[in-house]
C-alpha cells in the first residue's frame, strides 16, 4: 500500500531529466524543483504517468503541491528527489488530498471524510466516468470547504480514482 506524502511550495526551476546515459526518453521526463516558505528544497521527477490535477501546465513561480509515495526508495542526495505521482497547482478555491479512503470514505490518516453529493464527479485518471463504488481505493480528491470536526467532512467537487 502506498503511503502518500506531500510537499508544498513554489516552483523555482523546470528542466529536462535524463533517465539513462544514452539520453533515451529525453524530453519525456522533467525535474521540477520546489521550495517551501522555510527554504527547504525538493526535486520532483515528473514522468508521463504523473497525474496533473485539472490537467494544468505548470511553470516557474507557480505554487504547487507534489504527492509522492513515502515508502518508495529515494537516492541519498540533496536536495531530496521524489518520483511525483500527482501534482496540483494551488488555487484559493480548492484543496487536493491524495490518500487511501476506506469503506466509510475516511482517509488513512483519519483527517478527511468524504460525503459524495449529487454533483460530485467521480472519474478515472483518463477523465472517463468511474461507475463503481470509490471506497477502499487510492483517490485524488478535489474539494472546498470542510467541517471543523475530526475527521473533517466535505462534499468533494471531484474524485479521481487511481486504478
PDB file of N, CA, C and O in Angstrom, residues 70-149:
ATOM      1  N   UNK A  70       5.737   7.788   0.100  1.00  0.00           N
ATOM      2  CA  UNK A  70       6.708   7.878   1.186  1.00  0.00           C
ATOM      3  C   UNK A  70       7.443   6.576   1.453  1.00  0.00           C
ATOM      4  O   UNK A  70       8.464   6.573   2.136  1.00  0.00           O
ATOM      5  N   UNK A  71       6.944   5.446   0.920  1.00  0.00           N
ATOM      6  CA  UNK A  71       7.603   4.159   1.103  1.00  0.00           C
ATOM      7  C   UNK A  71       8.553   3.811  -0.042  1.00  0.00           C
ATOM      8  O   UNK A  71       9.273   2.827   0.040  1.00  0.00           O
ATOM      9  N   UNK A  72       8.552   4.594  -1.113  1.00  0.00           N
ATOM     10  CA  UNK A  72       9.393   4.298  -2.272  1.00  0.00           C
ATOM     11  C   UNK A  72      10.848   4.639  -1.962  1.00  0.00           C
ATOM     12  O   UNK A  72      11.132   5.592  -1.231  1.00  0.00           O
ATOM     13  N   UNK A  73      11.790   3.860  -2.517  1.00  0.00           N
ATOM     14  CA  UNK A  73      13.203   4.180  -2.297  1.00  0.00           C
ATOM     15  C   UNK A  73      13.559   5.491  -2.992  1.00  0.00           C
ATOM     16  O   UNK A  73      13.014   5.815  -4.052  1.00  0.00           O
ATOM     17  N   UNK A  74      14.443   6.261  -2.370  1.00  0.00           N
ATOM     18  CA  UNK A  74      14.911   7.521  -2.946  1.00  0.00           C
ATOM     19  C   UNK A  74      16.427   7.568  -2.871  1.00  0.00           C
ATOM     20  O   UNK A  74      17.030   7.009  -1.947  1.00  0.00           O
ATOM     21  N   UNK A  75      17.064   8.237  -3.837  1.00  0.00           N
ATOM     22  CA  UNK A  75      18.524   8.363  -3.763  1.00  0.00           C
ATOM     23  C   UNK A  75      18.920   9.258  -2.590  1.00  0.00           C
ATOM     24  O   UNK A  75      18.208  10.204  -2.246  1.00  0.00           O
ATOM     25  N   UNK A  76      20.041   8.932  -1.973  1.00  0.00           N
ATOM     26  CA  UNK A  76      20.530   9.715  -0.827  1.00  0.00           C
ATOM     27  C   UNK A  76      21.332  10.908  -1.333  1.00  0.00           C
ATOM     28  O   UNK A  76      22.558  10.925  -1.310  1.00  0.00           O
ATOM     29  N   UNK A  77      20.602  11.908  -1.839  1.00  0.00           N
ATOM     30  CA  UNK A  77      21.220  13.115  -2.358  1.00  0.00           C
ATOM     31  C   UNK A  77      20.491  14.315  -1.769  1.00  0.00           C
ATOM     32  O   UNK A  77      19.410  14.198  -1.209  1.00  0.00           O
ATOM     33  N   UNK A  78      21.129  15.487  -1.913  1.00  0.00           N
ATOM     34  CA  UNK A  78      20.473  16.718  -1.514  1.00  0.00           C
ATOM     35  C   UNK A  78      20.383  17.617  -2.722  1.00  0.00           C
ATOM     36  O   UNK A  78      21.357  17.774  -3.436  1.00  0.00           O
ATOM     37  N   UNK A  79      19.279  18.236  -2.982  1.00  0.00           N
ATOM     38  CA  UNK A  79      18.016  18.112  -2.264  1.00  0.00           C
ATOM     39  C   UNK A  79      17.359  16.763  -2.531  1.00  0.00           C
ATOM     40  O   UNK A  79      17.679  16.092  -3.518  1.00  0.00           O
ATOM     41  N   UNK A  80      16.429  16.348  -1.669  1.00  0.00           N
ATOM     42  CA  UNK A  80      15.745  15.072  -1.880  1.00  0.00           C
ATOM     43  C   UNK A  80      15.050  15.059  -3.242  1.00  0.00           C
ATOM     44  O   UNK A  80      14.601  16.098  -3.724  1.00  0.00           O
ATOM     45  N   UNK A  81      14.985  13.885  -3.820  1.00  0.00           N
ATOM     46  CA  UNK A  81      14.393  13.730  -5.154  1.00  0.00           C
ATOM     47  C   UNK A  81      13.341  12.630  -5.092  1.00  0.00           C
ATOM     48  O   UNK A  81      13.661  11.488  -4.780  1.00  0.00           O
ATOM     49  N   UNK A  82      12.103  12.984  -5.363  1.00  0.00           N
ATOM     50  CA  UNK A  82      10.990  12.042  -5.294  1.00  0.00           C
ATOM     51  C   UNK A  82      10.331  11.896  -6.656  1.00  0.00           C
ATOM     52  O   UNK A  82      10.263  12.860  -7.421  1.00  0.00           O
ATOM     53  N   UNK A  83       9.803  10.710  -6.930  1.00  0.00           N
ATOM     54  CA  UNK A  83       9.027  10.480  -8.148  1.00  0.00           C
ATOM     55  C   UNK A  83       7.617  10.991  -7.878  1.00  0.00           C
ATOM     56  O   UNK A  83       6.910  10.464  -7.021  1.00  0.00           O
ATOM     57  N   UNK A  84       7.206  12.011  -8.607  1.00  0.00           N
ATOM     58  CA  UNK A  84       5.885  12.612  -8.406  1.00  0.00           C
ATOM     59  C   UNK A  84       4.799  11.683  -8.939  1.00  0.00           C
ATOM     60  O   UNK A  84       4.850  11.251 -10.084  1.00  0.00           O
ATOM     61  N   UNK A  85       3.832  11.358  -8.094  1.00  0.00           N
ATOM     62  CA  UNK A  85       2.671  10.584  -8.524  1.00  0.00           C
ATOM     63  C   UNK A  85       1.560  11.511  -8.979  1.00  0.00           C
ATOM     64  O   UNK A  85       0.865  11.243  -9.960  1.00  0.00           O
ATOM     65  N   UNK A  86       1.383  12.613  -8.233  1.00  0.00           N
ATOM     66  CA  UNK A  86       0.344  13.601  -8.531  1.00  0.00           C
ATOM     67  C   UNK A  86       0.929  14.985  -8.281  1.00  0.00           C
ATOM     68  O   UNK A  86       1.630  15.194  -7.291  1.00  0.00           O
ATOM     69  N   UNK A  87       0.614  15.918  -9.174  1.00  0.00           N
ATOM     70  CA  UNK A  87       0.993  17.321  -8.984  1.00  0.00           C
ATOM     71  C   UNK A  87      -0.270  18.165  -9.077  1.00  0.00           C
ATOM     72  O   UNK A  87      -1.126  17.922  -9.936  1.00  0.00           O
ATOM     73  N   UNK A  88      -0.383  19.162  -8.189  1.00  0.00           N
ATOM     74  CA  UNK A  88      -1.549  20.045  -8.180  1.00  0.00           C
ATOM     75  C   UNK A  88      -1.087  21.484  -8.048  1.00  0.00           C
ATOM     76  O   UNK A  88      -0.276  21.796  -7.167  1.00  0.00           O
ATOM     77  N   UNK A  89      -1.595  22.354  -8.925  1.00  0.00           N
ATOM     78  CA  UNK A  89      -1.348  23.792  -8.782  1.00  0.00           C
ATOM     79  C   UNK A  89      -2.303  24.296  -7.703  1.00  0.00           C
ATOM     80  O   UNK A  89      -3.488  23.973  -7.708  1.00  0.00           O
ATOM     81  N   UNK A  90      -1.773  25.070  -6.757  1.00  0.00           N
ATOM     82  CA  UNK A  90      -2.592  25.589  -5.667  1.00  0.00           C
ATOM     83  C   UNK A  90      -3.525  26.680  -6.174  1.00  0.00           C
ATOM     84  O   UNK A  90      -3.117  27.545  -6.955  1.00  0.00           O
ATOM     85  N   UNK A  91      -4.777  26.615  -5.730  1.00  0.00           N
ATOM     86  CA  UNK A  91      -5.752  27.658  -6.035  1.00  0.00           C
ATOM     87  C   UNK A  91      -6.457  28.026  -4.738  1.00  0.00           C
ATOM     88  O   UNK A  91      -6.495  27.233  -3.793  1.00  0.00           O
ATOM     89  N   UNK A  92      -7.041  29.207  -4.710  1.00  0.00           N
ATOM     90  CA  UNK A  92      -7.678  29.685  -3.482  1.00  0.00           C
ATOM     91  C   UNK A  92      -9.026  29.026  -3.230  1.00  0.00           C
ATOM     92  O   UNK A  92      -9.531  29.075  -2.124  1.00  0.00           O
ATOM     93  N   UNK A  93      -9.623  28.411  -4.239  1.00  0.00           N
ATOM     94  CA  UNK A  93     -10.981  27.872  -4.083  1.00  0.00           C
ATOM     95  C   UNK A  93     -11.040  26.354  -3.964  1.00  0.00           C
ATOM     96  O   UNK A  93     -12.119  25.796  -3.827  1.00  0.00           O
ATOM     97  N   UNK A  94      -9.899  25.668  -4.033  1.00  0.00           N
ATOM     98  CA  UNK A  94      -9.960  24.216  -3.909  1.00  0.00           C
ATOM     99  C   UNK A  94      -8.750  23.660  -3.193  1.00  0.00           C
ATOM    100  O   UNK A  94      -7.676  24.222  -3.236  1.00  0.00           O
ATOM    101  N   UNK A  95      -8.981  22.526  -2.520  1.00  0.00           N
ATOM    102  CA  UNK A  95      -7.934  21.766  -1.848  1.00  0.00           C
ATOM    103  C   UNK A  95      -7.808  20.432  -2.565  1.00  0.00           C
ATOM    104  O   UNK A  95      -8.768  19.964  -3.182  1.00  0.00           O
ATOM    105  N   UNK A  96      -6.648  19.796  -2.425  1.00  0.00           N
ATOM    106  CA  UNK A  96      -6.426  18.484  -3.022  1.00  0.00           C
ATOM    107  C   UNK A  96      -5.833  17.569  -1.963  1.00  0.00           C
ATOM    108  O   UNK A  96      -4.914  17.958  -1.239  1.00  0.00           O
ATOM    109  N   UNK A  97      -6.373  16.361  -1.876  1.00  0.00           N
ATOM    110  CA  UNK A  97      -5.821  15.337  -0.985  1.00  0.00           C
ATOM    111  C   UNK A  97      -5.684  14.050  -1.783  1.00  0.00           C
ATOM    112  O   UNK A  97      -6.603  13.660  -2.504  1.00  0.00           O
ATOM    113  N   UNK A  98      -4.547  13.394  -1.642  1.00  0.00           N
ATOM    114  CA  UNK A  98      -4.299  12.093  -2.256  1.00  0.00           C
ATOM    115  C   UNK A  98      -4.074  11.115  -1.125  1.00  0.00           C
ATOM    116  O   UNK A  98      -3.180  11.311  -0.307  1.00  0.00           O
ATOM    117  N   UNK A  99      -4.905  10.077  -1.059  1.00  0.00           N
ATOM    118  CA  UNK A  99      -4.801   9.136   0.046  1.00  0.00           C
ATOM    119  C   UNK A  99      -5.648   7.901  -0.254  1.00  0.00           C
ATOM    120  O   UNK A  99      -6.410   7.876  -1.226  1.00  0.00           O
ATOM    121  N   UNK A 100      -5.493   6.917   0.617  1.00  0.00           N
ATOM    122  CA  UNK A 100      -6.358   5.731   0.587  1.00  0.00           C
ATOM    123  C   UNK A 100      -7.584   6.053   1.431  1.00  0.00           C
ATOM    124  O   UNK A 100      -7.460   6.541   2.565  1.00  0.00           O
ATOM    125  N   UNK A 101      -8.766   5.807   0.870  1.00  0.00           N
ATOM    126  CA  UNK A 101     -10.020   6.044   1.589  1.00  0.00           C
ATOM    127  C   UNK A 101     -10.703   4.704   1.816  1.00  0.00           C
ATOM    128  O   UNK A 101     -10.885   3.922   0.884  1.00  0.00           O
ATOM    129  N   UNK A 102     -11.095   4.431   3.065  1.00  0.00           N
ATOM    130  CA  UNK A 102     -11.642   3.129   3.458  1.00  0.00           C
ATOM    131  C   UNK A 102     -13.116   2.981   3.056  1.00  0.00           C
ATOM    132  O   UNK A 102     -13.659   3.802   2.314  1.00  0.00           O
ATOM    133  N   UNK A 103     -13.769   1.969   3.606  1.00  0.00           N
ATOM    134  CA  UNK A 103     -15.165   1.674   3.250  1.00  0.00           C
ATOM    135  C   UNK A 103     -16.127   2.761   3.712  1.00  0.00           C
ATOM    136  O   UNK A 103     -17.250   2.855   3.210  1.00  0.00           O
ATOM    137  N   UNK A 104     -15.708   3.597   4.661  1.00  0.00           N
ATOM    138  CA  UNK A 104     -16.525   4.727   5.121  1.00  0.00           C
ATOM    139  C   UNK A 104     -16.095   6.038   4.454  1.00  0.00           C
ATOM    140  O   UNK A 104     -16.548   7.114   4.852  1.00  0.00           O
ATOM    141  N   UNK A 105     -15.195   5.926   3.466  1.00  0.00           N
ATOM    142  CA  UNK A 105     -14.620   7.077   2.760  1.00  0.00           C
ATOM    143  C   UNK A 105     -13.882   8.029   3.704  1.00  0.00           C
ATOM    144  O   UNK A 105     -13.928   9.250   3.563  1.00  0.00           O
ATOM    145  N   UNK A 106     -13.169   7.437   4.685  1.00  0.00           N
ATOM    146  CA  UNK A 106     -12.312   8.191   5.592  1.00  0.00           C
ATOM    147  C   UNK A 106     -10.867   7.940   5.167  1.00  0.00           C
ATOM    148  O   UNK A 106     -10.477   6.799   4.903  1.00  0.00           O
ATOM    149  N   UNK A 107     -10.077   8.998   5.097  1.00  0.00           N
ATOM    150  CA  UNK A 107      -8.680   8.878   4.673  1.00  0.00           C
ATOM    151  C   UNK A 107      -7.872   8.064   5.678  1.00  0.00           C
ATOM    152  O   UNK A 107      -8.238   7.957   6.854  1.00  0.00           O
ATOM    153  N   UNK A 108      -6.751   7.509   5.212  1.00  0.00           N
ATOM    154  CA  UNK A 108      -5.930   6.631   6.065  1.00  0.00           C
ATOM    155  C   UNK A 108      -5.364   7.375   7.267  1.00  0.00           C
ATOM    156  O   UNK A 108      -5.096   6.763   8.294  1.00  0.00           O
ATOM    157  N   UNK A 109      -5.175   8.687   7.169  1.00  0.00           N
ATOM    158  CA  UNK A 109      -4.669   9.450   8.314  1.00  0.00           C
ATOM    159  C   UNK A 109      -5.798  10.006   9.186  1.00  0.00           C
ATOM    160  O   UNK A 109      -5.557  10.781  10.107  1.00  0.00           O
ATOM    161  N   UNK A 110      -7.040   9.615   8.880  1.00  0.00           N
ATOM    162  CA  UNK A 110      -8.231   9.979   9.656  1.00  0.00           C
ATOM    163  C   UNK A 110      -8.450  11.492   9.744  1.00  0.00           C
ATOM    164  O   UNK A 110      -8.973  11.996  10.729  1.00  0.00           O
ATOM    165  N   UNK A 111      -8.066  12.236   8.693  1.00  0.00           N
ATOM    166  CA  UNK A 111      -8.248  13.689   8.722  1.00  0.00           C
ATOM    167  C   UNK A 111      -9.374  14.170   7.818  1.00  0.00           C
ATOM    168  O   UNK A 111      -9.785  15.326   7.918  1.00  0.00           O
ATOM    169  N   UNK A 112      -9.879  13.303   6.915  1.00  0.00           N
ATOM    170  CA  UNK A 112     -10.913  13.748   5.983  1.00  0.00           C
ATOM    171  C   UNK A 112     -11.911  12.631   5.702  1.00  0.00           C
ATOM    172  O   UNK A 112     -11.513  11.500   5.412  1.00  0.00           O
ATOM    173  N   UNK A 113     -13.194  12.968   5.787  1.00  0.00           N
ATOM    174  CA  UNK A 113     -14.266  12.042   5.434  1.00  0.00           C
ATOM    175  C   UNK A 113     -15.031  12.654   4.274  1.00  0.00           C
ATOM    176  O   UNK A 113     -15.388  13.829   4.293  1.00  0.00           O
ATOM    177  N   UNK A 114     -15.285  11.819   3.256  1.00  0.00           N
ATOM    178  CA  UNK A 114     -15.976  12.284   2.057  1.00  0.00           C
ATOM    179  C   UNK A 114     -17.458  11.969   2.128  1.00  0.00           C
ATOM    180  O   UNK A 114     -17.852  10.859   2.490  1.00  0.00           O
ATOM    181  N   UNK A 115     -18.272  12.943   1.785  1.00  0.00           N
ATOM    182  CA  UNK A 115     -19.714  12.769   1.646  1.00  0.00           C
ATOM    183  C   UNK A 115     -20.035  13.042   0.182  1.00  0.00           C
ATOM    184  O   UNK A 115     -20.049  14.205  -0.241  1.00  0.00           O
ATOM    185  N   UNK A 116     -20.242  11.981  -0.583  1.00  0.00           N
ATOM    186  CA  UNK A 116     -20.475  12.148  -2.015  1.00  0.00           C
ATOM    187  C   UNK A 116     -21.845  12.763  -2.242  1.00  0.00           C
ATOM    188  O   UNK A 116     -22.854  12.274  -1.742  1.00  0.00           O
ATOM    189  N   UNK A 117     -21.859  13.862  -2.995  1.00  0.00           N
ATOM    190  CA  UNK A 117     -23.100  14.568  -3.288  1.00  0.00           C
ATOM    191  C   UNK A 117     -23.558  14.295  -4.708  1.00  0.00           C
ATOM    192  O   UNK A 117     -22.856  13.654  -5.496  1.00  0.00           O
ATOM    193  N   UNK A 118     -24.737  14.805  -5.065  1.00  0.00           N
ATOM    194  CA  UNK A 118     -25.271  14.562  -6.407  1.00  0.00           C
ATOM    195  C   UNK A 118     -24.439  15.199  -7.515  1.00  0.00           C
ATOM    196  O   UNK A 118     -24.505  14.764  -8.667  1.00  0.00           O
ATOM    197  N   UNK A 119     -23.649  16.230  -7.198  1.00  0.00           N
ATOM    198  CA  UNK A 119     -22.841  16.898  -8.215  1.00  0.00           C
ATOM    199  C   UNK A 119     -21.362  16.531  -8.141  1.00  0.00           C
ATOM    200  O   UNK A 119     -20.545  17.123  -8.838  1.00  0.00           O
ATOM    201  N   UNK A 120     -21.009  15.572  -7.287  1.00  0.00           N
ATOM    202  CA  UNK A 120     -19.624  15.123  -7.198  1.00  0.00           C
ATOM    203  C   UNK A 120     -19.288  14.290  -8.431  1.00  0.00           C
ATOM    204  O   UNK A 120     -19.940  13.289  -8.714  1.00  0.00           O
ATOM    205  N   UNK A 121     -18.273  14.723  -9.182  1.00  0.00           N
ATOM    206  CA  UNK A 121     -17.812  13.953 -10.338  1.00  0.00           C
ATOM    207  C   UNK A 121     -16.890  12.851  -9.834  1.00  0.00           C
ATOM    208  O   UNK A 121     -15.993  13.122  -9.026  1.00  0.00           O
ATOM    209  N   UNK A 122     -17.087  11.625 -10.311  1.00  0.00           N
ATOM    210  CA  UNK A 122     -16.193  10.519  -9.976  1.00  0.00           C
ATOM    211  C   UNK A 122     -15.627  10.016 -11.293  1.00  0.00           C
ATOM    212  O   UNK A 122     -16.355   9.488 -12.141  1.00  0.00           O
ATOM    213  N   UNK A 123     -14.314  10.206 -11.459  1.00  0.00           N
ATOM    214  CA  UNK A 123     -13.657   9.955 -12.737  1.00  0.00           C
ATOM    215  C   UNK A 123     -12.461   9.035 -12.580  1.00  0.00           C
ATOM    216  O   UNK A 123     -11.930   8.867 -11.485  1.00  0.00           O
ATOM    217  N   UNK A 124     -12.021   8.497 -13.703  1.00  0.00           N
ATOM    218  CA  UNK A 124     -10.748   7.797 -13.784  1.00  0.00           C
ATOM    219  C   UNK A 124      -9.663   8.812 -14.139  1.00  0.00           C
ATOM    220  O   UNK A 124      -9.971   9.943 -14.538  1.00  0.00           O
ATOM    221  N   UNK A 125      -8.409   8.412 -14.061  1.00  0.00           N
ATOM    222  CA  UNK A 125      -7.308   9.313 -14.394  1.00  0.00           C
ATOM    223  C   UNK A 125      -7.347   9.764 -15.851  1.00  0.00           C
ATOM    224  O   UNK A 125      -6.829  10.821 -16.190  1.00  0.00           O
ATOM    225  N   UNK A 126      -7.978   8.974 -16.721  1.00  0.00           N
ATOM    226  CA  UNK A 126      -8.080   9.348 -18.135  1.00  0.00           C
ATOM    227  C   UNK A 126      -9.317  10.191 -18.421  1.00  0.00           C
ATOM    228  O   UNK A 126      -9.703  10.373 -19.561  1.00  0.00           O
ATOM    229  N   UNK A 127      -9.974  10.692 -17.368  1.00  0.00           N
ATOM    230  CA  UNK A 127     -11.129  11.587 -17.433  1.00  0.00           C
ATOM    231  C   UNK A 127     -12.431  10.895 -17.847  1.00  0.00           C
ATOM    232  O   UNK A 127     -13.398  11.565 -18.178  1.00  0.00           O
ATOM    233  N   UNK A 128     -12.459   9.570 -17.821  1.00  0.00           N
ATOM    234  CA  UNK A 128     -13.688   8.829 -18.103  1.00  0.00           C
ATOM    235  C   UNK A 128     -14.440   8.618 -16.796  1.00  0.00           C
ATOM    236  O   UNK A 128     -13.851   8.594 -15.727  1.00  0.00           O
ATOM    237  N   UNK A 129     -15.756   8.444 -16.892  1.00  0.00           N
ATOM    238  CA  UNK A 129     -16.567   8.238 -15.697  1.00  0.00           C
ATOM    239  C   UNK A 129     -16.218   6.929 -15.013  1.00  0.00           C
ATOM    240  O   UNK A 129     -16.015   5.908 -15.673  1.00  0.00           O
ATOM    241  N   UNK A 130     -16.141   6.952 -13.684  1.00  0.00           N
ATOM    242  CA  UNK A 130     -15.954   5.744 -12.887  1.00  0.00           C
ATOM    243  C   UNK A 130     -17.332   5.346 -12.383  1.00  0.00           C
ATOM    244  O   UNK A 130     -18.019   6.142 -11.742  1.00  0.00           O
ATOM    245  N   UNK A 131     -17.755   4.131 -12.683  1.00  0.00           N
ATOM    246  CA  UNK A 131     -19.137   3.729 -12.404  1.00  0.00           C
ATOM    247  C   UNK A 131     -19.286   2.799 -11.212  1.00  0.00           C
ATOM    248  O   UNK A 131     -20.402   2.420 -10.878  1.00  0.00           O
ATOM    249  N   UNK A 132     -18.191   2.442 -10.559  1.00  0.00           N
ATOM    250  CA  UNK A 132     -18.269   1.572  -9.389  1.00  0.00           C
ATOM    251  C   UNK A 132     -18.178   2.404  -8.111  1.00  0.00           C
ATOM    252  O   UNK A 132     -18.107   3.623  -8.149  1.00  0.00           O
ATOM    253  N   UNK A 133     -18.127   1.713  -6.984  1.00  0.00           N
ATOM    254  CA  UNK A 133     -18.026   2.354  -5.679  1.00  0.00           C
ATOM    255  C   UNK A 133     -16.571   2.793  -5.442  1.00  0.00           C
ATOM    256  O   UNK A 133     -15.658   1.977  -5.563  1.00  0.00           O
ATOM    257  N   UNK A 134     -16.321   4.055  -5.079  1.00  0.00           N
ATOM    258  CA  UNK A 134     -14.939   4.512  -4.887  1.00  0.00           C
ATOM    259  C   UNK A 134     -14.328   4.140  -3.532  1.00  0.00           C
ATOM    260  O   UNK A 134     -13.204   4.543  -3.235  1.00  0.00           O
ATOM    261  N   UNK A 135     -15.029   3.379  -2.706  1.00  0.00           N
ATOM    262  CA  UNK A 135     -14.491   3.029  -1.384  1.00  0.00           C
ATOM    263  C   UNK A 135     -13.326   2.052  -1.505  1.00  0.00           C
ATOM    264  O   UNK A 135     -13.184   1.344  -2.502  1.00  0.00           O
ATOM    265  N   UNK A 136     -12.499   2.020  -0.461  1.00  0.00           N
ATOM    266  CA  UNK A 136     -11.340   1.118  -0.360  1.00  0.00           C
ATOM    267  C   UNK A 136     -10.394   1.265  -1.550  1.00  0.00           C
ATOM    268  O   UNK A 136      -9.934   0.274  -2.111  1.00  0.00           O
ATOM    269  N   UNK A 137     -10.085   2.503  -1.896  1.00  0.00           N
ATOM    270  CA  UNK A 137      -9.213   2.782  -3.033  1.00  0.00           C
ATOM    271  C   UNK A 137      -8.338   4.005  -2.745  1.00  0.00           C
ATOM    272  O   UNK A 137      -8.638   4.817  -1.882  1.00  0.00           O
ATOM    273  N   UNK A 138      -7.273   4.125  -3.558  1.00  0.00           N
ATOM    274  CA  UNK A 138      -6.473   5.345  -3.563  1.00  0.00           C
ATOM    275  C   UNK A 138      -7.218   6.366  -4.410  1.00  0.00           C
ATOM    276  O   UNK A 138      -7.585   6.087  -5.555  1.00  0.00           O
ATOM    277  N   UNK A 139      -7.444   7.562  -3.838  1.00  0.00           N
ATOM    278  CA  UNK A 139      -8.224   8.587  -4.511  1.00  0.00           C
ATOM    279  C   UNK A 139      -7.488   9.922  -4.526  1.00  0.00           C
ATOM    280  O   UNK A 139      -6.758  10.250  -3.579  1.00  0.00           O
ATOM    281  N   UNK A 140      -7.709  10.682  -5.584  1.00  0.00           N
ATOM    282  CA  UNK A 140      -7.312  12.084  -5.644  1.00  0.00           C
ATOM    283  C   UNK A 140      -8.607  12.854  -5.437  1.00  0.00           C
ATOM    284  O   UNK A 140      -9.541  12.716  -6.231  1.00  0.00           O
ATOM    285  N   UNK A 141      -8.688  13.636  -4.372  1.00  0.00           N
ATOM    286  CA  UNK A 141      -9.931  14.320  -4.019  1.00  0.00           C
ATOM    287  C   UNK A 141      -9.729  15.825  -4.153  1.00  0.00           C
ATOM    288  O   UNK A 141      -8.801  16.390  -3.565  1.00  0.00           O
ATOM    289  N   UNK A 142     -10.597  16.457  -4.932  1.00  0.00           N
ATOM    290  CA  UNK A 142     -10.595  17.908  -5.092  1.00  0.00           C
ATOM    291  C   UNK A 142     -11.831  18.429  -4.363  1.00  0.00           C
ATOM    292  O   UNK A 142     -12.955  18.027  -4.687  1.00  0.00           O
ATOM    293  N   UNK A 143     -11.620  19.293  -3.373  1.00  0.00           N
ATOM    294  CA  UNK A 143     -12.727  19.721  -2.522  1.00  0.00           C
ATOM    295  C   UNK A 143     -12.558  21.165  -2.070  1.00  0.00           C
ATOM    296  O   UNK A 143     -11.502  21.765  -2.238  1.00  0.00           O
ATOM    297  N   UNK A 144     -13.619  21.699  -1.497  1.00  0.00           N
ATOM    298  CA  UNK A 144     -13.617  23.073  -0.998  1.00  0.00           C
ATOM    299  C   UNK A 144     -13.701  23.108   0.505  1.00  0.00           C
ATOM    300  O   UNK A 144     -12.874  22.507   1.201  1.00  0.00           O
ATOM    301  N   UNK A 145     -14.739  23.739   1.044  1.00  0.00           N
ATOM    302  CA  UNK A 145     -14.859  23.889   2.496  1.00  0.00           C
ATOM    303  C   UNK A 145     -15.066  22.551   3.211  1.00  0.00           C
ATOM    304  O   UNK A 145     -15.609  21.613   2.632  1.00  0.00           O
ATOM    305  N   UNK A 146     -14.632  22.512   4.475  1.00  0.00           N
ATOM    306  CA  UNK A 146     -14.811  21.321   5.314  1.00  0.00           C
ATOM    307  C   UNK A 146     -15.415  21.733   6.644  1.00  0.00           C
ATOM    308  O   UNK A 146     -15.375  22.898   7.034  1.00  0.00           O
ATOM    309  N   UNK A 147     -15.937  20.746   7.345  1.00  0.00           N
ATOM    310  CA  UNK A 147     -16.408  20.988   8.708  1.00  0.00           C
ATOM    311  C   UNK A 147     -15.202  21.069   9.630  1.00  0.00           C
ATOM    312  O   UNK A 147     -14.089  20.701   9.251  1.00  0.00           O
ATOM    313  N   UNK A 148     -15.420  21.490  10.849  1.00  0.00           N
ATOM    314  CA  UNK A 148     -14.335  21.573  11.840  1.00  0.00           C
ATOM    315  C   UNK A 148     -14.333  20.353  12.753  1.00  0.00           C
ATOM    316  O   UNK A 148     -13.800  20.398  13.849  1.00  0.00           O
ATOM    317  N   UNK A 149     -14.917  19.269  12.309  1.00  0.00           N
ATOM    318  CA  UNK A 149     -14.973  18.043  13.099  1.00  0.00           C
ATOM    319  C   UNK A 149     -13.703  17.230  12.899  1.00  0.00           C
ATOM    320  O   UNK A 149     -12.842  17.567  12.098  1.00  0.00           O
TER     321      UNK A 149
END
